[in-house]
Amino acid sequence: MKISAQEEYGLRCLVQLANLQPGESLTLPQIAEREGISTANAGKLMWLLNKAGFVHSTRGTKGGYFLARPASEVRLNEVIKVLDQDVLNKHCESYTGVLDSCVHNGDCGIRPVIVGLHEIVENALSQITLAQLVGTESSVDAMFHQIKGIHRTLEAQRI
Amino acid sequence: MKISAQEEYGLRCLVQLANLQPGESLTLPQIAEREGISTANAGKLMWLLNKAGFVHSTRGTKGGYFLARPASEVRLNEVIKVLDQDVLNKHCESYTGVLDSCVHNGDCGIRPVIVGLHEIVENALSQITLAQLVGTESSVDAMFHQIKGIHRTLEAQRI
DNA sequence: GCAAAACATTATTTTTTTGTCAAGATTGGT
DNA sequence: ACCAATCTTGACAAAAAAATAATGTTTTGC
Ligand code: FES
Ligand code: FES
């Protein structure tokens, strides 16, 4: 269970744009330099995000990228879904094994785990907006702990 | 954010062993056939799980694999951690980009998200044991929804 | 003791993911 | 009109992950 490079860098690029003042924009070389990735790579990421409608772009001199929506209205689960090539949902069909579908079709004890995990992650991500990621690390961390705090309570009860 | 093939299949193999009666065991070909993967692949997975101490094995004719601990004492977060090559924790050092470490070292808004997500997943997994996965799909699903239910409550409050 | 059945371990191949390159298209300034 | 800065897009190459193959070791049963 890990976050893919595309998910992470795509999100990072969006955060860079979220840091801008209204009216400002960033070019590909600027984004690439600020995140320490190549311009070509940033280009592909931004192309994805543009296609998905998260950013707008202007061509030509003085062009660049800027957020299409206010950062406070962009939830992280939407972003991740786009960057992850939508392979998350339909798990049982795209089975890597020899068989076409999962051998446990009909009554499967694994499916709830896979699906449930994705739901938990999605739910956590849906509670975070881009705007919440522009602050200092400690403020972001504190925000995140509100979500995790609920879990700790549950765990404490269980023991 | 997705579960890797190794995580999924390793977990599946363990569930197969958890289904056994005490004293029984499964051979590699049996495990492979039940999960629809190749014998060689199952062999590698079981080797990992054996090395990590989750299963014991006996060689020779009438050999096979069986759980080293009761299924009710094996938590999923331990299993996943072993199958995922421990790359989960130290994220900021193993940065794929051009730089040695994350460009935001010192004050990073992304780090809490990465770390926090892993903690949330780990926490959820730590609440599930192998024994809970041997039932019918609906029973496993119901168990999982107890965990997710907490999230729903939180979400409802937020709105 | 020998052969068959089974696990153990390392190496190789295949597939998927990630990152790069290059040619094209659009805009703004001069 | 021209040029330079910029995004766009598809093809390509490198890296990582996954799966397979190959070889070796141990045990059982005869
Ligand atoms: S039926 Fe899809 S994971 Fe089992
Ligand atoms: S410092 Fe590690 S993700 Fe930013």
Coordinates of C-alpha atoms (C1' of nucleotides) and ligand atoms in Angstrom, one line a residue:
Chain A
M1 CA 0.0 0.0 0.0
K2 CA 2.0 2.9 -1.2
I3 CA 1.5 6.2 -3.0
S4 CA 2.7 6.2 -6.6
A5 CA 5.2 8.7 -8.0
Q6 CA 2.6 10.1 -10.2
E7 CA 0.2 10.7 -7.3
E8 CA 2.9 12.3 -5.2
Y9 CA 4.4 14.6 -7.8
G10 CA 1.1 15.6 -9.3
L11 CA -0.1 16.6 -5.9
R12 CA 3.1 18.5 -5.2
C13 CA 2.7 20.5 -8.4
L14 CA -0.8 21.4 -7.4
V15 CA 0.3 22.6 -4.0
Q16 CA 2.9 24.9 -5.7
L17 CA 0.1 26.5 -7.7
A18 CA -2.1 26.7 -4.6
N19 CA 0.7 28.9 -3.0
L20 CA 0.3 31.6 -5.7
Q21 CA -1.5 34.9 -5.3
P22 CA -4.6 35.3 -7.5
G23 CA -3.6 36.3 -11.0
E24 CA -0.1 34.7 -10.8
S25 CA 0.9 31.6 -12.7
L26 CA 3.9 29.3 -12.9
T27 CA 5.6 28.0 -16.0
L28 CA 6.8 24.4 -16.5
P29 CA 10.4 25.2 -15.8
Q30 CA 9.4 27.0 -12.6
I31 CA 7.3 24.2 -11.4
A32 CA 10.0 21.6 -12.2
E33 CA 12.7 23.6 -10.5
R34 CA 10.6 24.1 -7.3
E35 CA 9.9 20.4 -7.0
G36 CA 13.2 19.1 -8.1
I37 CA 11.9 17.1 -11.1
S38 CA 12.7 17.5 -14.8
T39 CA 10.7 19.9 -17.0
A40 CA 9.6 17.1 -19.2
N41 CA 8.2 15.2 -16.3
A42 CA 6.4 18.2 -14.9
G43 CA 5.0 18.7 -18.4
K44 CA 3.4 15.3 -18.4
L45 CA 2.0 15.7 -14.9
M46 CA 0.5 19.1 -15.7
W47 CA -0.9 17.8 -18.9
L48 CA -2.8 15.2 -16.9
L49 CA -4.0 17.7 -14.4
N50 CA -5.1 20.1 -17.2
K51 CA -7.0 17.3 -19.0
A52 CA -8.7 16.5 -15.7
G53 CA -9.7 20.1 -15.2
F54 CA -7.7 21.0 -12.1
V55 CA -5.6 23.6 -13.8
H56 CA -5.8 26.0 -16.7
S57 CA -2.9 26.9 -18.9
T58 CA -2.0 29.8 -21.2
R59 CA 0.4 29.4 -24.0
G60 CA 3.0 31.6 -25.4
T61 CA 5.3 34.1 -23.7
K62 CA 4.2 35.0 -20.2
G63 CA 2.1 31.8 -20.2
G64 CA 1.9 29.3 -17.4
Y65 CA -0.4 27.2 -15.2
F66 CA -2.8 28.3 -12.5
L67 CA -5.5 26.5 -10.6
A68 CA -8.9 26.2 -12.3
R69 CA -10.8 26.2 -9.0
P70 CA -10.1 27.8 -5.6
A71 CA -7.7 25.6 -3.6
S72 CA -10.3 25.4 -0.9
E73 CA -12.7 23.6 -3.2
V74 CA -10.3 20.9 -4.4
R75 CA -10.4 17.8 -2.4
L76 CA -7.4 15.4 -2.4
N77 CA -9.4 12.3 -3.2
E78 CA -10.4 13.8 -6.6
V79 CA -6.8 14.6 -7.4
I80 CA -5.5 11.2 -6.4
K81 CA -8.2 9.5 -8.4
V82 CA -7.1 11.3 -11.6
L83 CA -3.4 10.7 -11.1
D84 CA -3.9 7.0 -10.3
Q85 CA -5.3 6.0 -13.7
D86 CA -8.6 5.0 -12.2
V87 CA -7.4 1.4 -11.6
L88 CA -8.5 1.6 -8.0
N89 CA -12.2 0.7 -8.3
K90 CA -12.5 -2.3 -10.5
H91 CA -10.1 -4.6 -8.8
C92 CA -11.7 -8.0 -9.3
E93 CA -11.7 -7.8 -13.1
S94 CA -8.2 -6.7 -13.6
Y95 CA -6.7 -9.7 -11.9
T96 CA -3.0 -10.3 -12.7
G97 CA -3.2 -14.0 -12.1
V98 CA -3.8 -16.8 -14.5
L99 CA -7.6 -16.7 -14.2
D100 CA -9.7 -14.0 -15.7
S101 CA -11.2 -13.0 -12.4
C102 CA -10.5 -13.7 -8.8
V103 CA -10.8 -17.4 -7.9
H104 CA -13.1 -16.5 -5.0
N105 CA -15.8 -14.9 -7.1
G106 CA -19.1 -15.3 -5.4
D107 CA -17.8 -15.5 -1.9
C108 CA -14.5 -13.7 -1.3
G109 CA -12.9 -12.7 2.0
I110 CA -10.3 -10.6 0.4
R111 CA -12.5 -8.3 -1.6
P112 CA -13.9 -6.5 1.4
V113 CA -10.3 -5.8 2.6
I114 CA -9.2 -4.4 -0.7
V115 CA -12.4 -2.3 -1.3
G116 CA -12.5 -1.3 2.4
L117 CA -9.0 -0.1 2.4
H118 CA -9.6 2.1 -0.6
E119 CA -12.7 3.5 1.0
I120 CA -10.9 4.4 4.1
V121 CA -8.1 6.1 2.2
E122 CA -10.6 7.9 0.0
N123 CA -12.6 9.0 3.0
A124 CA -9.5 10.4 4.7
L125 CA -8.4 12.2 1.5
S126 CA -11.9 13.6 0.9
Q127 CA -11.6 15.5 4.2
I128 CA -8.5 17.4 3.0
T129 CA -8.4 20.3 0.6
L130 CA -5.6 21.7 -1.4
A131 CA -5.8 24.9 0.6
Q132 CA -5.1 23.0 3.8
L133 CA -1.7 22.0 2.4
V134 CA -0.2 25.4 1.9
G135 CA 0.4 26.2 5.6
T136 CA 3.4 25.2 7.6
E137 CA 4.2 21.6 8.2
S138 CA 3.0 21.7 11.8
S139 CA -0.3 23.2 10.8
V140 CA -0.9 20.5 8.2
D141 CA 0.2 17.9 10.6
A142 CA -2.2 19.1 13.2
M143 CA -5.1 19.1 10.7
F144 CA -4.3 15.5 9.8
H145 CA -4.2 14.4 13.4
Q146 CA -7.8 15.4 13.8
I147 CA -8.7 12.7 11.4
K148 CA -6.3 10.2 12.9
G149 CA -7.5 11.0 16.4
I150 CA -10.8 9.3 15.7
H151 CA -9.0 6.1 15.0
R152 CA -7.0 6.3 18.2
T153 CA -10.2 6.6 20.1
L154 CA -11.5 3.5 18.5
E155 CA -8.4 1.5 19.1
A156 CA -8.4 2.5 22.8
Q157 CA -12.0 1.3 23.1
R158 CA -11.1 -2.0 21.5
I159 CA -8.3 -2.8 23.9
Chain B
M1 CA -2.5 4.6 -3.4
K2 CA -2.8 1.0 -4.3
I3 CA -2.1 -2.4 -2.9
S4 CA 0.8 -4.2 -4.6
A5 CA 0.6 -7.6 -6.2
Q6 CA 3.0 -9.0 -3.6
E7 CA 0.9 -7.7 -0.7
E8 CA -2.3 -9.0 -2.2
Y9 CA -1.1 -12.5 -3.1
G10 CA 0.9 -13.0 0.0
L11 CA -2.2 -12.1 2.1
R12 CA -4.3 -14.5 0.0
C13 CA -1.9 -17.4 0.6
L14 CA -2.0 -16.8 4.3
V15 CA -5.8 -16.8 4.3
Q16 CA -5.7 -20.2 2.5
L17 CA -3.6 -21.5 5.4
A18 CA -5.9 -19.9 7.9
N19 CA -8.7 -22.0 6.5
L20 CA -7.0 -25.3 7.4
Q21 CA -7.8 -27.5 10.4
P22 CA -5.1 -27.8 13.0
G23 CA -2.5 -30.3 11.9
E24 CA -3.3 -29.9 8.2
S25 CA -0.9 -28.2 5.7
L26 CA -0.8 -27.2 2.1
T27 CA 1.9 -27.8 -0.5
L28 CA 3.0 -25.1 -2.9
P29 CA 1.1 -26.6 -5.9
Q30 CA -2.0 -26.7 -3.8
I31 CA -1.7 -23.1 -2.7
A32 CA -0.9 -22.0 -6.2
E33 CA -3.8 -23.8 -7.7
R34 CA -6.3 -22.4 -5.1
E35 CA -5.2 -18.8 -5.8
G36 CA -4.7 -19.2 -9.5
I37 CA -1.1 -18.2 -9.5
S38 CA 2.0 -20.2 -10.7
T39 CA 3.8 -22.6 -8.4
A40 CA 7.0 -20.6 -8.8
N41 CA 5.3 -17.4 -7.7
A42 CA 3.6 -19.0 -4.8
G43 CA 7.0 -20.4 -3.8
K44 CA 8.6 -17.0 -3.7
L45 CA 5.7 -15.6 -1.7
M46 CA 5.8 -18.4 0.8
W47 CA 9.6 -18.1 1.1
L48 CA 9.1 -14.5 2.1
L49 CA 6.4 -15.3 4.6
N50 CA 8.5 -18.2 6.0
K51 CA 11.5 -15.9 6.4
A52 CA 9.3 -13.4 8.3
G53 CA 8.1 -16.1 10.6
F54 CA 4.4 -16.1 9.6
V55 CA 4.5 -19.8 8.4
H56 CA 6.4 -22.9 9.1
S57 CA 7.3 -25.4 6.4
T58 CA 8.3 -29.1 6.3
R59 CA 10.2 -30.5 3.5
G60 CA 10.1 -33.8 1.6
T61 CA 7.1 -35.9 0.7
K62 CA 4.0 -35.0 2.7
G63 CA 5.6 -31.7 3.4
G64 CA 3.9 -28.3 3.1
Y65 CA 3.2 -25.0 4.8
F66 CA 1.1 -24.1 7.9
L67 CA 0.7 -21.1 10.0
A68 CA 3.3 -20.5 12.6
R69 CA 0.9 -18.6 14.9
P70 CA -2.9 -18.9 15.5
A71 CA -4.7 -16.9 12.8
S72 CA -6.4 -14.8 15.5
E73 CA -3.0 -13.5 16.6
V74 CA -1.8 -12.4 13.2
R75 CA -2.7 -8.8 12.4
L76 CA -2.8 -7.6 8.9
N77 CA -0.5 -4.7 9.4
E78 CA 2.4 -7.0 10.2
V79 CA 1.8 -9.0 7.1
I80 CA 1.6 -6.1 4.8
K81 CA 4.7 -4.5 6.3
V82 CA 6.7 -7.7 5.5
L83 CA 5.3 -8.1 2.0
D84 CA 5.9 -4.4 1.1
Q85 CA 9.7 -4.5 1.6
D86 CA 9.6 -1.9 4.3
V87 CA 9.8 1.0 1.9
L88 CA 6.8 2.6 3.6
N89 CA 8.3 4.4 6.5
K90 CA 11.4 6.3 5.2
H91 CA 9.8 8.3 2.5
C92 CA 11.7 11.5 2.5
E93 CA 15.1 9.9 2.0
S94 CA 14.3 7.6 -0.9
Y95 CA 13.2 10.5 -3.1
T96 CA 13.0 9.6 -6.8
G97 CA 13.6 13.2 -7.9
V98 CA 16.8 14.9 -8.9
L99 CA 17.6 16.0 -5.4
D100 CA 18.8 13.8 -2.6
S101 CA 15.9 14.6 -0.4
C102 CA 12.6 16.3 -0.6
V103 CA 13.0 19.9 -1.7
H104 CA 10.9 21.0 1.2
N105 CA 13.0 19.6 3.9
G106 CA 12.6 21.7 7.0
D107 CA 9.0 22.8 6.3
C108 CA 7.0 20.5 4.1
G109 CA 3.3 20.4 3.6
I110 CA 3.3 17.1 1.8
R111 CA 5.1 15.0 4.4
P112 CA 2.2 14.9 6.9
V113 CA -0.1 13.7 4.1
I114 CA 2.2 10.9 3.1
V115 CA 3.0 9.9 6.6
G116 CA -0.5 10.4 7.8
L117 CA -2.0 8.3 5.1
H118 CA 0.3 5.4 5.9
E119 CA -0.7 5.7 9.6
I120 CA -4.3 5.6 8.8
V121 CA -3.9 2.5 6.7
E122 CA -1.7 0.9 9.2
N123 CA -4.2 1.6 11.9
A124 CA -7.0 0.1 10.0
L125 CA -5.0 -3.0 9.2
S126 CA -3.9 -3.4 12.8
Q127 CA -7.6 -3.9 13.7
I128 CA -8.0 -6.9 11.5
T129 CA -6.7 -10.4 12.1
L130 CA -6.2 -13.2 9.7
A131 CA -8.9 -15.2 11.5
Q132 CA -11.4 -12.5 10.7
L133 CA -10.9 -13.1 7.0
V134 CA -11.8 -16.8 6.8
G135 CA -15.6 -16.2 7.1
T136 CA -18.0 -15.5 4.4
E137 CA -17.7 -12.3 2.4
S138 CA -20.6 -10.7 4.1
S139 CA -19.2 -11.3 7.6
V140 CA -15.9 -9.9 6.6
D141 CA -17.6 -6.9 5.1
A142 CA -19.6 -6.3 8.2
M143 CA -16.5 -6.4 10.3
F144 CA -14.8 -3.9 8.1
H145 CA -17.7 -1.5 8.2
Q146 CA -17.4 -1.2 11.9
I147 CA -14.1 0.5 11.3
K148 CA -15.4 2.6 8.4
G149 CA -18.5 3.5 10.3
I150 CA -16.4 5.8 12.5
H151 CA -15.3 7.7 9.5
R152 CA -18.8 8.2 8.3
T153 CA -19.8 9.7 11.6
L154 CA -16.9 12.1 11.4
E155 CA -17.9 13.1 7.9
A156 CA -21.5 13.6 8.9
Q157 CA -20.4 16.0 11.7
R158 CA -18.2 18.0 9.3
I159 CA -21.0 18.7 6.9
Chain C
dG1 C1' 20.4 -46.7 -0.9
dC2 C1' 17.4 -44.7 -4.2
dA3 C1' 13.9 -42.2 -6.3
dA4 C1' 10.1 -39.1 -6.0
dA5 C1' 8.0 -35.3 -3.8
dA6 C1' 8.5 -31.3 -1.7
dC7 C1' 10.8 -26.8 -0.1
dA8 C1' 14.9 -23.1 -0.7
dT9 C1' 17.4 -19.9 -3.3
dT10 C1' 19.3 -17.4 -6.9
dA11 C1' 19.1 -15.8 -11.7
dT12 C1' 16.7 -14.6 -15.8
dT13 C1' 12.9 -12.9 -18.4
dT14 C1' 8.8 -10.3 -18.9
dT15 C1' 5.7 -6.7 -17.8
dT16 C1' 4.6 -2.4 -15.9
dT17 C1' 5.7 2.0 -14.4
dT18 C1' 8.4 6.1 -14.7
dG19 C1' 10.9 9.4 -16.9
dT20 C1' 12.9 11.6 -21.3
dC21 C1' 13.1 13.3 -25.9
dA22 C1' 11.7 15.6 -29.9
dA23 C1' 8.7 17.7 -33.1
dG24 C1' 4.6 20.6 -33.2
dA25 C1' 1.4 24.4 -32.0
dT26 C1' 0.2 28.8 -29.8
dT27 C1' 0.9 33.3 -28.0
dG28 C1' 3.0 37.9 -27.0
dG29 C1' 6.3 41.3 -28.0
dT30 C1' 9.1 43.8 -31.4
Chain D
dA1 C1' 6.2 39.3 -40.2
dC2 C1' 9.3 37.4 -37.2
dC3 C1' 11.2 35.4 -33.1
dA4 C1' 11.4 33.7 -28.6
dA5 C1' 9.0 31.7 -24.8
dT6 C1' 5.6 28.6 -23.8
dC7 C1' 2.4 24.6 -23.7
dT8 C1' 1.0 19.9 -26.3
dT9 C1' 1.5 15.4 -27.6
dG10 C1' 3.1 11.1 -29.1
dA11 C1' 7.0 8.1 -29.3
dC12 C1' 10.9 6.3 -26.9
dA13 C1' 14.2 4.7 -23.1
dA14 C1' 15.3 3.6 -18.5
dA15 C1' 14.1 1.7 -14.1
dA16 C1' 11.4 -1.0 -11.1
dA17 C1' 8.3 -4.6 -10.1
dA18 C1' 6.5 -9.0 -11.0
dA19 C1' 6.6 -13.5 -12.7
dT20 C1' 9.2 -17.4 -14.3
dA21 C1' 12.9 -20.6 -14.7
dA22 C1' 16.6 -23.2 -13.1
dT23 C1' 19.2 -25.4 -9.7
dG24 C1' 20.0 -27.2 -5.2
dT25 C1' 18.7 -29.3 -0.7
dT26 C1' 15.8 -32.2 2.4
dT27 C1' 12.6 -35.7 3.6
dT28 C1' 9.6 -39.8 3.0
dG29 C1' 8.6 -44.4 1.5
dC30 C1' 10.1 -48.4 -0.5
Ligands
FES1 S1 -13.5 -11.6 -5.9 FE1 -12.3 -9.9 -6.3 S2 -10.7 -10.1 -4.7 FE2 -11.9 -11.9 -4.5
FES2 S1 10.4 16.6 3.3 FE1 9.8 14.5 2.8 S2 8.0 14.8 1.6 FE2 8.7 16.8 1.9

